[in-house]
Amino acid sequence: MKFFRWMLPLLLLSGSTLVAQEITVFKRGATENPWLPNSAITQHAAYAGYLAAGFGYEWRDTWALDLLYGYTPPELAGEAVHSWTLKSLAYMGAIGSRDTVRLRPYMGLSVNYSPDSELFLQVPDRYPRGYYPASALRPALVGGVEFRVQNQLAVAFEFAVLDSELAYFTDAKTFDPEYMGSSGLSVRWLL
């Protein structure tokens, strides 16, 4: 619980502190706590929820790990949907300067968990064991491109494909973005 205590203050304070000081994510001081996140994130769609917020860590300018809480209102999903997304991203290089503007493509994996009462981690007793895979926990492949400004703010366009959609792709042998995947937009404030 101590770990999550930092999420809300960081989200609220991150916007006001970015302008006031020069911030870098890549040079942590020896006295700084490595367990504190170094970015606050908001995201729309890409299987994280209609609106998601959370925090992230970056290491050596090549890898990131994000944790997001997402919400989709009942007007859009028929009922309120809450979810948690853990996302691991690998950056595949950069175009531009670290001190001004950079474009960084990335690939990764995410795991989405929804505690919805209609979803399950273990198959309900009314079905034979192994009849259905867990529906409350879904892995997804993620790819995108991030536009980063002065190591303070990053905007990314992302596309995610669930494991169940990959099965559809292998069966149908076609890729139709209308039926497969979800695109999204995220904003990362670097602390």
GROMACS .gro file of C-alpha atoms in nm:
model
  191
    1MET     CA    1   0.000   0.000   0.000
    2LYS     CA    2   0.295   0.228   0.066
    3PHE     CA    3   0.386   0.194  -0.301
    4PHE     CA    4   0.049   0.331  -0.425
    5ARG     CA    5   0.046   0.617  -0.176
    6TRP     CA    6   0.272   0.818  -0.409
    7MET     CA    7   0.054   0.789  -0.722
    8LEU     CA    8  -0.213   1.055  -0.652
    9PRO     CA    9   0.023   1.328  -0.522
   10LEU     CA   10   0.256   1.271  -0.816
   11LEU     CA   11  -0.028   1.302  -1.066
   12LEU     CA   12  -0.156   1.621  -0.905
   13LEU     CA   13   0.179   1.788  -0.854
   14SER     CA   14   0.362   1.678  -1.168
   15GLY     CA   15   0.200   1.931  -1.401
   16SER     CA   16   0.293   2.231  -1.184
   17THR     CA   17   0.651   2.124  -1.112
   18LEU     CA   18   0.756   2.056  -1.471
   19VAL     CA   19   0.774   2.424  -1.565
   20ALA     CA   20   0.947   2.532  -1.244
   21GLN     CA   21   1.260   2.324  -1.271
   22GLU     CA   22   1.483   2.139  -1.511
   23ILE     CA   23   1.403   1.772  -1.476
   24THR     CA   24   1.590   1.472  -1.606
   25VAL     CA   25   1.486   1.112  -1.580
   26PHE     CA   26   1.821   0.962  -1.664
   27LYS     CA   27   2.048   1.098  -1.387
   28ARG     CA   28   1.919   1.000  -1.045
   29GLY     CA   29   2.114   1.131  -0.749
   30ALA     CA   30   2.274   0.891  -0.507
   31THR     CA   31   2.034   1.002  -0.233
   32GLU     CA   32   1.715   0.955  -0.439
   33ASN     CA   33   1.495   0.655  -0.375
   34PRO     CA   34   1.503   0.419  -0.679
   35TRP     CA   35   1.154   0.292  -0.588
   36LEU     CA   36   0.990   0.628  -0.656
   37PRO     CA   37   0.841   0.651  -1.007
   38ASN     CA   38   1.004   0.887  -1.252
   39SER     CA   39   0.698   0.957  -1.467
   40ALA     CA   40   0.325   1.019  -1.430
   41ILE     CA   41   0.110   0.890  -1.716
   42THR     CA   42  -0.239   0.945  -1.853
   43GLN     CA   43  -0.373   0.732  -2.137
   44HIS     CA   44  -0.685   0.703  -2.349
   45ALA     CA   45  -0.781   0.362  -2.490
   46ALA     CA   46  -0.538   0.091  -2.618
   47TYR     CA   47  -0.707  -0.151  -2.374
   48ALA     CA   48  -0.609   0.052  -2.066
   49GLY     CA   49  -0.959   0.200  -2.029
   50TYR     CA   50  -1.142   0.500  -2.169
   51LEU     CA   51  -0.925   0.705  -1.936
   52ALA     CA   52  -0.630   0.565  -1.744
   53ALA     CA   53  -0.376   0.720  -1.509
   54GLY     CA   54  -0.071   0.585  -1.337
   55PHE     CA   55   0.303   0.604  -1.302
   56GLY     CA   56   0.610   0.462  -1.468
   57TYR     CA   57   0.979   0.392  -1.443
   58GLU     CA   58   1.244   0.433  -1.711
   59TRP     CA   59   1.588   0.275  -1.719
   60ARG     CA   60   1.885   0.369  -1.935
   61ASP     CA   61   1.668   0.536  -2.198
   62THR     CA   62   1.583   0.194  -2.344
   63TRP     CA   63   1.316   0.036  -2.122
   64ALA     CA   64   1.005   0.147  -1.931
   65LEU     CA   65   0.759  -0.017  -1.694
   66ASP     CA   66   0.417   0.145  -1.638
   67LEU     CA   67   0.127   0.071  -1.404
   68LEU     CA   68  -0.210   0.225  -1.496
   69TYR     CA   69  -0.557   0.224  -1.342
   70GLY     CA   70  -0.825   0.255  -1.610
   71TYR     CA   71  -1.193   0.338  -1.609
   72THR     CA   72  -1.458   0.310  -1.879
   73PRO     CA   73  -1.798   0.464  -1.795
   74PRO     CA   74  -2.123   0.266  -1.828
   75GLU     CA   75  -2.239   0.492  -2.110
   76LEU     CA   76  -1.965   0.342  -2.328
   77ALA     CA   77  -1.937  -0.015  -2.200
   78GLY     CA   78  -2.287  -0.094  -2.073
   79GLU     CA   79  -2.153  -0.100  -1.717
   80ALA     CA   80  -1.862   0.065  -1.537
   81VAL     CA   81  -1.539  -0.116  -1.617
   82HIS     CA   82  -1.233  -0.085  -1.391
   83SER     CA   83  -0.897  -0.222  -1.496
   84TRP     CA   84  -0.528  -0.237  -1.409
   85THR     CA   85  -0.260  -0.245  -1.679
   86LEU     CA   86   0.105  -0.337  -1.631
   87LYS     CA   87   0.303  -0.244  -1.941
   88SER     CA   88   0.666  -0.316  -2.029
   89LEU     CA   89   0.810  -0.111  -2.317
   90ALA     CA   90   1.138  -0.144  -2.505
   91TYR     CA   91   1.248   0.165  -2.699
   92MET     CA   92   1.414   0.086  -3.031
   93GLY     CA   93   1.635   0.391  -3.071
   94ALA     CA   94   1.564   0.760  -3.112
   95ILE     CA   95   1.561   1.025  -3.381
   96GLY     CA   96   1.654   1.373  -3.262
   97SER     CA   97   1.831   1.524  -2.964
   98ARG     CA   98   1.779   1.431  -2.600
   99ASP     CA   99   1.782   1.800  -2.500
  100THR     CA  100   1.523   1.920  -2.753
  101VAL     CA  101   1.285   1.693  -2.941
  102ARG     CA  102   1.303   1.318  -3.002
  103LEU     CA  103   1.092   1.061  -3.180
  104ARG     CA  104   1.117   0.713  -3.024
  105PRO     CA  105   0.945   0.399  -3.159
  106TYR     CA  106   0.874   0.123  -2.907
  107MET     CA  107   0.738  -0.230  -2.872
  108GLY     CA  108   0.620  -0.408  -2.563
  109LEU     CA  109   0.388  -0.635  -2.372
  110SER     CA  110   0.107  -0.545  -2.139
  111VAL     CA  111  -0.107  -0.745  -1.899
  112ASN     CA  112  -0.457  -0.616  -1.834
  113TYR     CA  113  -0.656  -0.718  -1.527
  114SER     CA  114  -1.022  -0.636  -1.468
  115PRO     CA  115  -1.190  -0.730  -1.138
  116ASP     CA  116  -1.534  -0.727  -1.309
  117SER     CA  117  -1.785  -0.978  -1.168
  118GLU     CA  118  -1.854  -1.118  -1.518
  119LEU     CA  119  -1.486  -1.203  -1.571
  120PHE     CA  120  -1.284  -1.473  -1.398
  121LEU     CA  121  -0.929  -1.587  -1.322
  122GLN     CA  122  -1.036  -1.948  -1.262
  123VAL     CA  123  -1.296  -2.123  -1.474
  124PRO     CA  124  -1.632  -2.129  -1.290
  125ASP     CA  125  -1.746  -2.470  -1.161
  126ARG     CA  126  -2.023  -2.491  -1.423
  127TYR     CA  127  -1.758  -2.538  -1.696
  128PRO     CA  128  -1.506  -2.822  -1.732
  129ARG     CA  129  -1.149  -2.742  -1.624
  130GLY     CA  130  -0.954  -2.578  -1.909
  131TYR     CA  131  -1.272  -2.509  -2.111
  132TYR     CA  132  -1.212  -2.133  -2.114
  133PRO     CA  133  -0.896  -1.932  -2.059
  134ALA     CA  134  -0.899  -1.671  -1.781
  135SER     CA  135  -1.099  -1.370  -1.900
  136ALA     CA  136  -1.007  -1.123  -1.624
  137LEU     CA  137  -0.637  -1.132  -1.715
  138ARG     CA  138  -0.538  -1.061  -2.078
  139PRO     CA  139  -0.192  -1.015  -2.227
  140ALA     CA  140  -0.146  -0.785  -2.524
  141LEU     CA  141   0.124  -0.686  -2.771
  142VAL     CA  142   0.189  -0.311  -2.778
  143GLY     CA  143   0.363  -0.092  -3.033
  144GLY     CA  144   0.385   0.280  -3.076
  145VAL     CA  145   0.581   0.594  -3.133
  146GLU     CA  146   0.662   0.855  -2.871
  147PHE     CA  147   0.726   1.226  -2.933
  148ARG     CA  148   0.935   1.360  -2.643
  149VAL     CA  149   1.002   1.730  -2.576
  150GLN     CA  150   1.307   1.837  -2.371
  151ASN     CA  151   1.297   1.528  -2.150
  152GLN     CA  152   0.996   1.675  -1.969
  153LEU     CA  153   0.687   1.571  -2.163
  154ALA     CA  154   0.616   1.283  -2.400
  155VAL     CA  155   0.310   1.219  -2.615
  156ALA     CA  156   0.271   0.872  -2.767
  157PHE     CA  157   0.040   0.707  -3.017
  158GLU     CA  158  -0.001   0.339  -2.934
  159PHE     CA  159  -0.166   0.032  -3.083
  160ALA     CA  160  -0.239  -0.282  -2.878
  161VAL     CA  161  -0.356  -0.629  -2.983
  162LEU     CA  162  -0.496  -0.875  -2.727
  163ASP     CA  163  -0.393  -1.240  -2.722
  164SER     CA  164  -0.747  -1.345  -2.818
  165GLU     CA  165  -0.729  -1.119  -3.124
  166LEU     CA  166  -0.404  -1.280  -3.232
  167ALA     CA  167  -0.592  -1.612  -3.244
  168TYR     CA  168  -0.849  -1.446  -3.472
  169PHE     CA  169  -0.566  -1.322  -3.695
  170THR     CA  170  -0.413  -1.670  -3.729
  171ASP     CA  171  -0.755  -1.823  -3.807
  172ALA     CA  172  -0.878  -1.554  -4.049
  173LYS     CA  173  -0.534  -1.488  -4.207
  174THR     CA  174  -0.629  -1.121  -4.246
  175PHE     CA  175  -0.572  -0.810  -4.038
  176ASP     CA  176  -0.864  -0.568  -4.008
  177PRO     CA  177  -0.801  -0.282  -3.756
  178GLU     CA  178  -1.178  -0.236  -3.725
  179TYR     CA  179  -1.209  -0.577  -3.557
  180MET     CA  180  -0.862  -0.622  -3.415
  181GLY     CA  181  -0.668  -0.409  -3.175
  182SER     CA  182  -0.718  -0.075  -3.008
  183SER     CA  183  -0.531   0.248  -3.071
  184GLY     CA  184  -0.464   0.495  -2.793
  185LEU     CA  185  -0.296   0.818  -2.697
  186SER     CA  186  -0.083   0.866  -2.386
  187VAL     CA  187   0.089   1.158  -2.218
  188ARG     CA  188   0.390   1.103  -1.994
  189TRP     CA  189   0.509   1.374  -1.754
  190LEU     CA  190   0.871   1.309  -1.659
  191LEU     CA  191   0.945   1.377  -1.292
   0.00000   0.00000   0.00000
